[in-house]
Coordinates of C-alpha atoms in Angstrom, one line a residue:
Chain L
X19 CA 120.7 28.3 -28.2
X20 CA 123.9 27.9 -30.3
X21 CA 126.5 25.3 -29.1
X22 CA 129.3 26.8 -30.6
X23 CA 129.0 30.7 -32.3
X24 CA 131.8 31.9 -34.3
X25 CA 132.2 35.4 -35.8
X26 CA 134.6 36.4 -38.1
X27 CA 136.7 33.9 -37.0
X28 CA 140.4 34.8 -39.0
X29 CA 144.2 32.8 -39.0
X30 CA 146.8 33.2 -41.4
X31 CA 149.5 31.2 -42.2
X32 CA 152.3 31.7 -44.8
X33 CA 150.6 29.8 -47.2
X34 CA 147.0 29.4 -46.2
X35 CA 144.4 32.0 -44.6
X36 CA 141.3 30.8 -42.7
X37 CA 139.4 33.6 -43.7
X38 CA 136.4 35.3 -41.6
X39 CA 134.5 32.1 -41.1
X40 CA 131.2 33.2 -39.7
X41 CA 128.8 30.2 -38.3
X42 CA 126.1 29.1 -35.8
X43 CA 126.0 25.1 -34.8
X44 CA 122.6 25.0 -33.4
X45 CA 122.7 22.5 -29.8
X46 CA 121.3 19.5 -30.5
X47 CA 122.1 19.0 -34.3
X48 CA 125.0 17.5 -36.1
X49 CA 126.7 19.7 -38.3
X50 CA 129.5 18.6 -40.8
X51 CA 132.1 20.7 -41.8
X52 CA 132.9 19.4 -45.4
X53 CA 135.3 20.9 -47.6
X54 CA 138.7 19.2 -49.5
X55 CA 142.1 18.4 -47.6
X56 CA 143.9 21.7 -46.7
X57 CA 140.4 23.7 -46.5
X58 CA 140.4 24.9 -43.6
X59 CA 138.7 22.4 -41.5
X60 CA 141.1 21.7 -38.9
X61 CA 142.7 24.7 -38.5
X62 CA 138.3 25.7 -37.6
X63 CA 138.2 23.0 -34.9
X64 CA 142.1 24.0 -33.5
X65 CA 140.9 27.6 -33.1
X66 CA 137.3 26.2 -31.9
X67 CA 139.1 24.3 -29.1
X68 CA 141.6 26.9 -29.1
X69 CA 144.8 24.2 -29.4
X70 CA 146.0 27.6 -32.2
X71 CA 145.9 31.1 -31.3
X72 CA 143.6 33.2 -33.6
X73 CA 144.3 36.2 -35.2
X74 CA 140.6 37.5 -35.2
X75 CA 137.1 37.0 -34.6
X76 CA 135.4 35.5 -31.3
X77 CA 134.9 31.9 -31.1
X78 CA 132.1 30.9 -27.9
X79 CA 131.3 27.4 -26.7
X80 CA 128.3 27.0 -24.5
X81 CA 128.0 30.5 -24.5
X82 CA 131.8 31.1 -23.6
X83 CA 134.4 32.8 -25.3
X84 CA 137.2 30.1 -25.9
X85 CA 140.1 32.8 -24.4
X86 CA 138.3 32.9 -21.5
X87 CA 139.8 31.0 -18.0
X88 CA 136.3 29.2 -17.7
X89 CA 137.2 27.0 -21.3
X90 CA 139.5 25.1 -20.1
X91 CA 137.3 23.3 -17.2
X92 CA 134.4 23.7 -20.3
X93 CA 136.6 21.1 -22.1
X94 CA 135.4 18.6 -20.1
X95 CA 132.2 18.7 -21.5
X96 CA 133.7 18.0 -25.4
X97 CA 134.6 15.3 -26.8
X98 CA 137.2 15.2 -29.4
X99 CA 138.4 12.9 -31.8
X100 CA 141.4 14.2 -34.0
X101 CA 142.1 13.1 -37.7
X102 CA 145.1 10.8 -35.8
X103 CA 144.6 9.1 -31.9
X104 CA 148.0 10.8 -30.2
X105 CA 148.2 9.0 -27.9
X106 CA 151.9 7.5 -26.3
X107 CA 152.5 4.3 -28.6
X108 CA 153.7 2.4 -26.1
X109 CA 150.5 2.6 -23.8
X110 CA 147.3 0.1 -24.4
X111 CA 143.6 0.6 -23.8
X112 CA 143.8 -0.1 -20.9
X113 CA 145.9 2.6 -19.7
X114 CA 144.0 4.9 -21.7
X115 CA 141.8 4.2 -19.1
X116 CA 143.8 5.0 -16.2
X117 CA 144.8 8.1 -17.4
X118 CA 141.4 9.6 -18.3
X119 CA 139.8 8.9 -14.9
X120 CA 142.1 11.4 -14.0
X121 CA 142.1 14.0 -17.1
X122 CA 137.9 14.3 -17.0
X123 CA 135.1 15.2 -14.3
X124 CA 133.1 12.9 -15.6
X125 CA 134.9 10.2 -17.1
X126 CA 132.9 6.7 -16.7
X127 CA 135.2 4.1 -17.0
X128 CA 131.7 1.4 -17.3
X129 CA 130.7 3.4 -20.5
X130 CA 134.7 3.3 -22.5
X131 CA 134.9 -0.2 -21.7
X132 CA 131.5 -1.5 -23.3
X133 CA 132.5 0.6 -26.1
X134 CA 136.2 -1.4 -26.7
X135 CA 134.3 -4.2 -26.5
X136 CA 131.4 -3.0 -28.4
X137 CA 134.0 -2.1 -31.0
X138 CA 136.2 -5.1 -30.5
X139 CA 139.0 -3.7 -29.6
X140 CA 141.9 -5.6 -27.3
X141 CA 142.5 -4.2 -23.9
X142 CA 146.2 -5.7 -23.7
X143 CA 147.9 -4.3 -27.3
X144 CA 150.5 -1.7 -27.5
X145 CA 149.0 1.2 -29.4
X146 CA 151.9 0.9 -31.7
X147 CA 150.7 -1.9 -33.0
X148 CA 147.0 -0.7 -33.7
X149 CA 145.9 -0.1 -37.4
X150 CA 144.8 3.5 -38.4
X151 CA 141.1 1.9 -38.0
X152 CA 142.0 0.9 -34.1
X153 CA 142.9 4.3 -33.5
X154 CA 140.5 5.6 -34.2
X155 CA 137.7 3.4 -32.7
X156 CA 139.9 4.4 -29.1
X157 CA 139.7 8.2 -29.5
X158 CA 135.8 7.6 -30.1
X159 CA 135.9 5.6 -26.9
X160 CA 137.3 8.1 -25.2
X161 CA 135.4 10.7 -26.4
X162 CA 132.1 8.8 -26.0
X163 CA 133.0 8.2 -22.3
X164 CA 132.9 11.5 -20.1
X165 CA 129.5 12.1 -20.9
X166 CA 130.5 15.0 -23.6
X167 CA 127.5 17.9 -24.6
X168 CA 129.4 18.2 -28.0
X169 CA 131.7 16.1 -29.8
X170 CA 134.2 17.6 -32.2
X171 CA 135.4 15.4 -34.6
X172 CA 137.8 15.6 -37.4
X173 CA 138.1 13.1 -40.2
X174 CA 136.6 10.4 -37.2
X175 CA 135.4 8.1 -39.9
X176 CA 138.4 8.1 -42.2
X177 CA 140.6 4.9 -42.4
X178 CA 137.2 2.6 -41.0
X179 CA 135.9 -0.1 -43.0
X180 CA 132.2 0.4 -44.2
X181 CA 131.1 -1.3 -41.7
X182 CA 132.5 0.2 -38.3
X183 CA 132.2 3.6 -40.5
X184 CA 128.6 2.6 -40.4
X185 CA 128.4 1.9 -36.7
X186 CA 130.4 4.6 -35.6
X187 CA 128.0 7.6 -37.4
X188 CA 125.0 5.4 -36.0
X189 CA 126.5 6.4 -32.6
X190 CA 127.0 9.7 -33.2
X191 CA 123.4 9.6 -34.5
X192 CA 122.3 8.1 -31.1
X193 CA 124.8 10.6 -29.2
X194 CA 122.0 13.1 -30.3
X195 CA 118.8 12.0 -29.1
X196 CA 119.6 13.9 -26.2
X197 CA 118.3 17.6 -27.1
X198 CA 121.4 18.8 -25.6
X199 CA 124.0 17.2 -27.1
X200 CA 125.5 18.6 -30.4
X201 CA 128.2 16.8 -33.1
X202 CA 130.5 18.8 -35.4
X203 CA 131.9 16.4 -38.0
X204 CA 134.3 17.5 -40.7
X205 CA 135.1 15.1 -43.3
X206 CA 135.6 14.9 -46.9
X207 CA 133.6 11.3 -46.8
X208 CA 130.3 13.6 -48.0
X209 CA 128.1 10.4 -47.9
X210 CA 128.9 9.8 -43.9
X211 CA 128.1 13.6 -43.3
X212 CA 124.7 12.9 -46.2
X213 CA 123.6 10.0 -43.4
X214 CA 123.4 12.3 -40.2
X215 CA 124.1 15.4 -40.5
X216 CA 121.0 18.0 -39.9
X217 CA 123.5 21.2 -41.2
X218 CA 126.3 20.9 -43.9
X219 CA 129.1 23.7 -43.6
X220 CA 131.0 23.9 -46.6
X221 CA 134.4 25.1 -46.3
X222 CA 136.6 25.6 -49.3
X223 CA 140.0 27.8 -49.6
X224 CA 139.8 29.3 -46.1
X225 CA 136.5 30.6 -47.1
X226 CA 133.0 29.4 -45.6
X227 CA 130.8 28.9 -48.7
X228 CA 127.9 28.2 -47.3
X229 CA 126.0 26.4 -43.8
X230 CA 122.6 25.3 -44.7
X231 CA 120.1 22.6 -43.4
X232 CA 121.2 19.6 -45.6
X233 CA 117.3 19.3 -46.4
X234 CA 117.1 22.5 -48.0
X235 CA 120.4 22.3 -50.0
X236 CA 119.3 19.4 -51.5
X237 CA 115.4 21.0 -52.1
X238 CA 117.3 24.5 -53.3
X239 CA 118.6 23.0 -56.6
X240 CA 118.1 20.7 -59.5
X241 CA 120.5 18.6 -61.4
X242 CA 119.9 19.1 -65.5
X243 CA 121.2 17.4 -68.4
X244 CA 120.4 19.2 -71.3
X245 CA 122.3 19.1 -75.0
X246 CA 124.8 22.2 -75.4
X247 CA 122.4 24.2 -77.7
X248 CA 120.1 24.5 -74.5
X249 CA 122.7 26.0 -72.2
X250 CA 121.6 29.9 -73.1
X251 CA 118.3 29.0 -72.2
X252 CA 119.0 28.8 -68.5
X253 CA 119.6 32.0 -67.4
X254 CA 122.9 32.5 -65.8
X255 CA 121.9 33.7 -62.2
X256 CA 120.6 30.6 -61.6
X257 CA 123.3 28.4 -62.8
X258 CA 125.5 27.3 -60.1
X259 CA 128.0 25.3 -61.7
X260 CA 128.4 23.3 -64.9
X261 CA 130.4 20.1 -66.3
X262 CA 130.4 19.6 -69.9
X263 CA 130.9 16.4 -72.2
X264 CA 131.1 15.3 -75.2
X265 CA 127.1 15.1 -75.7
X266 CA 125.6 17.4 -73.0
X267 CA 125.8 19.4 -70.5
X268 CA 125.0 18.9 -67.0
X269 CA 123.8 21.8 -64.8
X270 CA 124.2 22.6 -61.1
X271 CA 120.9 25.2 -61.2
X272 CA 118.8 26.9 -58.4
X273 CA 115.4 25.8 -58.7
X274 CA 113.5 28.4 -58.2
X275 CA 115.1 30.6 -60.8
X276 CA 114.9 28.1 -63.7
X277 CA 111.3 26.9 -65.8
X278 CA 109.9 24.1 -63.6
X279 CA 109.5 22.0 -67.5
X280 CA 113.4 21.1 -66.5
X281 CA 113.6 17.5 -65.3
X282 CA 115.7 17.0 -62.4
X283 CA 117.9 14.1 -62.6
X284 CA 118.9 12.3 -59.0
X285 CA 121.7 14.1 -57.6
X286 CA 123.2 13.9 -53.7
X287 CA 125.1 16.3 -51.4
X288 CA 128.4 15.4 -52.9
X289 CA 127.1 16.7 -56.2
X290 CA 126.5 19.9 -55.2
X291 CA 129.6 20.4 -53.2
X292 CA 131.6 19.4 -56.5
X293 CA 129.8 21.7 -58.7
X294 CA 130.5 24.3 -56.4
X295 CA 134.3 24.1 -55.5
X296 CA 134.3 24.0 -59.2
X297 CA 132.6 27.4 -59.9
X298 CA 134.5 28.8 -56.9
X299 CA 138.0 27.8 -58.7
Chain R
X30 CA 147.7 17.4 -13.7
X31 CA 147.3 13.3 -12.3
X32 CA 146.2 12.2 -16.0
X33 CA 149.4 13.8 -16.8
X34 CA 151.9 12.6 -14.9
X35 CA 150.4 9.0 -14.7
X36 CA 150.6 9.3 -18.1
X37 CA 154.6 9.9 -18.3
X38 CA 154.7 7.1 -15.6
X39 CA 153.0 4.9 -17.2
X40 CA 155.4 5.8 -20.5
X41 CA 158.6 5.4 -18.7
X42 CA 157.8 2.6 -16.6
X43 CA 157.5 0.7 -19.6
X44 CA 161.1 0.2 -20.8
X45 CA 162.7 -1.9 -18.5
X46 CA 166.2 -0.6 -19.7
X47 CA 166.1 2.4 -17.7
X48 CA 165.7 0.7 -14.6
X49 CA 168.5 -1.8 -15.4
X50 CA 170.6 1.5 -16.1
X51 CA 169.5 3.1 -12.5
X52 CA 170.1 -0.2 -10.5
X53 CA 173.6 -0.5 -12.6
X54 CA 174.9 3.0 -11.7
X55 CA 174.0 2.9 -8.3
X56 CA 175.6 -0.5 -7.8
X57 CA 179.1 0.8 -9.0
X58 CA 181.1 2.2 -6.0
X59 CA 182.1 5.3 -7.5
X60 CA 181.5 8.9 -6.6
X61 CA 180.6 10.2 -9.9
X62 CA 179.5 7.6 -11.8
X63 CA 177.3 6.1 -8.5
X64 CA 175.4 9.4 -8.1
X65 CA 175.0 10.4 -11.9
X66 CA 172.1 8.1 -11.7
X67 CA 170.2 11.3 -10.0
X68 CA 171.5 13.3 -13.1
X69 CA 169.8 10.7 -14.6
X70 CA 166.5 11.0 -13.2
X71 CA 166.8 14.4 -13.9
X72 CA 167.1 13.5 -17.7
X73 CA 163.8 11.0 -17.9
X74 CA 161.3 14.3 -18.2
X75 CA 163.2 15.3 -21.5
X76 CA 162.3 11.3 -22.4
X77 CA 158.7 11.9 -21.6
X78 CA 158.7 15.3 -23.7
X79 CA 160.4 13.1 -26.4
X80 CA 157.6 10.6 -26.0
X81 CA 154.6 12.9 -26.6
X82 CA 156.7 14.6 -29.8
X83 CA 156.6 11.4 -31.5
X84 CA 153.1 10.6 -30.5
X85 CA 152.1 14.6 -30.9
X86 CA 150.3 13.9 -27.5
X87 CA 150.3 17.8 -27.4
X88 CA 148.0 18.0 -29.9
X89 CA 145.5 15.8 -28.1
X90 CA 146.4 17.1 -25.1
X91 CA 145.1 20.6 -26.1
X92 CA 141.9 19.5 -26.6
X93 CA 141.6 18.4 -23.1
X94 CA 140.4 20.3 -19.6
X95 CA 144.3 21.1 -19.0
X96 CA 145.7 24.4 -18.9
X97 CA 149.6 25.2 -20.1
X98 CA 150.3 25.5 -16.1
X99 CA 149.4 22.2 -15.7
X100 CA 151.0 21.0 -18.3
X101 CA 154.2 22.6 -17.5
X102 CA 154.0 21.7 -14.0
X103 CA 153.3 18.3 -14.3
X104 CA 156.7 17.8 -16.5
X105 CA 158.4 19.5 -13.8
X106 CA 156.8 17.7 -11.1
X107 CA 157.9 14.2 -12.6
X108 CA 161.2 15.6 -12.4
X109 CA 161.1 16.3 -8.7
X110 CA 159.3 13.1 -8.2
X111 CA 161.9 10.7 -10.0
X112 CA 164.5 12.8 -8.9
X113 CA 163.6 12.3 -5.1
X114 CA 162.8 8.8 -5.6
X115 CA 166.2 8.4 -7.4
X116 CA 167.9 9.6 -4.5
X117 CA 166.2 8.5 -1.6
X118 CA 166.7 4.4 -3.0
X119 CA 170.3 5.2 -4.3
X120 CA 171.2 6.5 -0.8
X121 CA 169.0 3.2 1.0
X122 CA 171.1 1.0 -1.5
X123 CA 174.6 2.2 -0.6
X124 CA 173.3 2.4 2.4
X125 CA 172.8 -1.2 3.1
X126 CA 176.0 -2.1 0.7
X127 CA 178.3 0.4 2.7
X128 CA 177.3 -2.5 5.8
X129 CA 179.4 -5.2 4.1
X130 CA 181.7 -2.9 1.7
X131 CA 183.7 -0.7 2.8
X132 CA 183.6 1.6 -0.9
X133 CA 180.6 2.3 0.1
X134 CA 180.9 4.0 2.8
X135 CA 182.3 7.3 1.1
X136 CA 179.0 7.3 -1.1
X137 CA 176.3 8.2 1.5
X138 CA 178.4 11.3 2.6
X139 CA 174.8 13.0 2.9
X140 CA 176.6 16.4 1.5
X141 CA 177.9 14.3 -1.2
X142 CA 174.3 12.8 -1.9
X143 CA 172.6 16.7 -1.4
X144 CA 174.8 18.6 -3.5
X145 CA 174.3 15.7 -7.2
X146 CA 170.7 16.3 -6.1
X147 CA 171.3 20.0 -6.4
X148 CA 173.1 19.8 -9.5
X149 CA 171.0 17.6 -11.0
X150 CA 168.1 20.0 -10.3
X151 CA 170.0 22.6 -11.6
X152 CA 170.7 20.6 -15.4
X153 CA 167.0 19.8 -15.6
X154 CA 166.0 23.3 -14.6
X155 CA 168.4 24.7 -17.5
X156 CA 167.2 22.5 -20.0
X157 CA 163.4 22.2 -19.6
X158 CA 162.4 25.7 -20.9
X159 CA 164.7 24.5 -24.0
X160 CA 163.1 21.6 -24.5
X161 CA 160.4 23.1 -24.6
X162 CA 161.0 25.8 -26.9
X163 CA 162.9 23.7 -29.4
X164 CA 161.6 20.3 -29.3
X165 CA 164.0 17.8 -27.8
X166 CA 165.2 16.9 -31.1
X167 CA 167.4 20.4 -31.5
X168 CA 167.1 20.4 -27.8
X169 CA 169.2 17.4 -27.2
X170 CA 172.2 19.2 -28.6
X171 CA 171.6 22.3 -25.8
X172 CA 171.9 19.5 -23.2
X173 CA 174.9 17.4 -24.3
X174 CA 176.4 21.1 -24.4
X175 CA 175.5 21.8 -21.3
X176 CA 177.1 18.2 -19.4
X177 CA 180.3 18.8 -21.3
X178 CA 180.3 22.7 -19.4
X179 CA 179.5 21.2 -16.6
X180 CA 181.9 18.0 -16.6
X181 CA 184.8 21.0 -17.5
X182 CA 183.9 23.1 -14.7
X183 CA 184.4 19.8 -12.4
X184 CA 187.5 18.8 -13.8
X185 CA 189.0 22.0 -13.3
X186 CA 187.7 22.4 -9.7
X187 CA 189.7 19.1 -8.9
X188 CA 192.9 20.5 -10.7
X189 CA 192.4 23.7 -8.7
X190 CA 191.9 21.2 -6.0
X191 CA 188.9 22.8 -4.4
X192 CA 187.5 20.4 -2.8
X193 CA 184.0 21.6 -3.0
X194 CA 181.8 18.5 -1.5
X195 CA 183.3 19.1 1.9
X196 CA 183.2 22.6 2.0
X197 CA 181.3 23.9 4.6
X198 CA 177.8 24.0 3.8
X199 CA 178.7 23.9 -0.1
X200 CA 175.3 21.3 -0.5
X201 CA 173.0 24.3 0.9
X202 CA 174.3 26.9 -1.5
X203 CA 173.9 24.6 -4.4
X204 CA 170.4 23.6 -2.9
X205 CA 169.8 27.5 -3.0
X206 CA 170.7 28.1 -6.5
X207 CA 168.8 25.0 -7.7
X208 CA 165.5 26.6 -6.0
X209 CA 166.0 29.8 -7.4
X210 CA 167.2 28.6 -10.7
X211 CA 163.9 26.0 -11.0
X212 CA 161.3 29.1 -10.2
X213 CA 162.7 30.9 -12.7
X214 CA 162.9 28.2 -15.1
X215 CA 158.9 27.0 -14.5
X216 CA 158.5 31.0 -15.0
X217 CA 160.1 30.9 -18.4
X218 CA 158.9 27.5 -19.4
X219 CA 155.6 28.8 -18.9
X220 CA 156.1 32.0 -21.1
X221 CA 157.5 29.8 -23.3
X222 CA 154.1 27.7 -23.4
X223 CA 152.0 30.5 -23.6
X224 CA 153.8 31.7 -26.8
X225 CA 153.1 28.6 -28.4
X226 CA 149.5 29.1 -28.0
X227 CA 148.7 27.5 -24.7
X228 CA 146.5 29.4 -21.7
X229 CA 147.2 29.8 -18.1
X230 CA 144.0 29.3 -16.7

């Protein structure tokens, strides 16, 4: 079963279009939504949560359609954490607290509190006066804390040291040991999504370019240097992107298509997602 | 809807000013200037929308089990809430003053009292659905427009020398239009909301 379907999901703007984004996050798996600033990746999780009116398409959670009267009480089972913590600056954690016993069903006050302490956050400090890193470590509290099936999360990691960034993710790792329990993750931090994720979803202008297992992206092409010369002897089906220098030429290929006497050099995630934004510009 | 509110609560309660300013109007023994502090009250909602447009609390508020009804509502409801507490410790307070000072005394007229409440229903009514639609930032202006039309249409009652506080029964009429002008105004508001992209469920 899916966690979230979306089909042909469509939003225009003046100056940007969200165009007919079609995608499966399978329960139980993390799936990152990677793609630059101004992709398209919040404008996916607004119209996933439904916080902006769509123009087309059908966007389910759980099996519901988002426009239906049943999602709002289904939003107590998602957690979301938003590129920025809104929440009133002159409120602390502590009142966070209060608040949310009485926004979610399930909110366990036990469970946010070890994770502000787990996270060393003060219970006392005006959110005002939080950094962009403290923020954020209170919208994961919150989100962690109302025993959540799927967490939505946009940019979560951004503006963390690599340290907490490192903690955090192992969380969200943990968060899915449950079979049930499912994490969207958009970032443009590839290596955080590299770490987790089971599915990349690679957004770029509006456009979905592609969702695939992050295994299989990574097994579905090779990385080649080869001198200029050489370039004509890959045939061009299988070259996926290119980035030339001075002395060579490197090559984004799929690996099926091209002689198996190429050597592969090591390449991650990040690479491919560069060498594809590239071609698609 | 309790999140909600305890949420503007808690975001009010915190500056201490305001309740220097409500203690401070009630404690002057005049008519107008006494009783604006329910006008007041009326005005703290349009604070706690002013509150979640600098935090863009909406936008995290969206994400959570609320529907636009509630969250129209419980702005509302704050309203009513301050608005009746307003009143009922302004009156208490002149109350016990009007024992020892004679001023007083002319300030817990209950028709008085009943027809600010009115009117201050009435101003907060007018300008939610605006605050909503424009923000309280081009909002504000609708509102300081709307106290100088009101203060004119006072001042030129006295000149005409209608006395309209002790008219018969002039608090129940004003009670009546402040009940008919709120549902109308939650009606709107909420249209209002749902244009925006929020659901009534």
């Amino acid at each position: 079963m899916n966690a979230i379907e979306i089909n042909g999901l469509t939003k225009c703007y003046e100056d940007f279009k969200l165009d007919d984004i079609t995608m499966n996050i399978p329960m139980g798996s993390i799936v990152g939504l990677v793609g630059e600033n101004g992709a398209g990746k919040t404008t996916t999780i607004n119209l996933i949560m439904d916080s902006v009116s769509r123009d087309a398409g059908v966007v389910k959670v759980f099996g519901i359609d988002n426009k239906d009267c049943r999602f709002t009480s289904l939003k107590n089972d998602i957690g979301v954490v938003l590129d920025e913590a809104y929440y009133p600056e002159i409120l602390n954690a502590k009142d966070v607290n209060s608040i949310m016993k009485y926004t979610y069903i399930n909110w366990d006050e036990k469970t946010y509190f070890e994770y502000i302490k787990k996270l060393n956050m003060p219970l006392n400090k005006k959110f005002k006066d939080y950094s962009r890193g403290m923020k954020m470590k209170l919208a994961i509290s919150v989100a962690m804390s109302h025993e959540a099936k799927l967490l939505i999360l946009d940019e979560a990691t951004s503006g963390l040291d690599p340290m907490v960034r490192d903690e955090v993710l192992q969380t969200f790792n943990e968060f899915t040991r449950e079979e049930d329990k499912t994490v969207l993750l958009s970032s443009h931090i590839v290596s955080d999504l590299e770490k987790i994720c089971d599915y990349i979803a690679f957004i770029h202008r509006g456009k979905l370019v592609f969702m695939e297992e992050k295994d299989v992206i990574l097994n579905k092409f090779s990385l080649i240097n080869i001198s200029k010369d050489s370039v004509s002897d890959i045939p061009k089906e299988a070259i996926v992107g290119l980035k030339e220098n001075k002395y060579s030429t490197e090559i984004l290929v799929r690996k099926e298509m091209v002689n198996k006497g190429f050597k592969s050099e090591h390449f991650s995630l990040e690479d491919v997602i560069l060498f594809m934004a590239k071609e698609v510009n | 809807m309790v999140g909600l509110l305890l949420k503007d609560i808690l975001t009010i309660s915190r500056h201490k000013i305001y309740f220097i300013m409500i203690i401070g109007f009630v404690l002057i023994p005049d008519e107008f200037l006494s009783n604006f502090v329910i006008v007041f009250a009326a005005m703290l909602p349009i604070t706690a929308i002013a509150y979640d447009e600098r935090s863009k609390w909406n936008e995290l508020q969206n994400m959570m089990p609320y529907s636009s009804r509630e969250i129209i509502y419980s702005k509302y409801i704050l309203g009513y809430l301050l608005m009746g507490i307003v009143t009922a410790m302004s009156y208490l307070l002149h109350f016990i003053l009007s024992i020892f000072i004679e001023e007083y005394k002319a300030l817990i007229e209950p028709s008085i009292v009943i027809s600010i409440l009115g009117v201050a229903l009435i101003i907060s009514a007018i300008n939610m659905p605006i605050m909503f639609k424009f923000g309280v930032e081009k909002g504000r202006f609708a509102f300081i427009g709307l106290m100088a039309l009101t203060t004119m249409l006072g001042t030129n009652l006295s000149i005409l020398e209608i006395d309209m506080f002790y008219n018969t029964n002039i608090e129940i009429i004003i009670l009546c239009i402040a009940l008919i002008v709120n549902i109308l105004s939650i009606f709107i508001s909420s249209k209002i909301n749902l244009k925006l992209g929020g659901n009534l469920s």
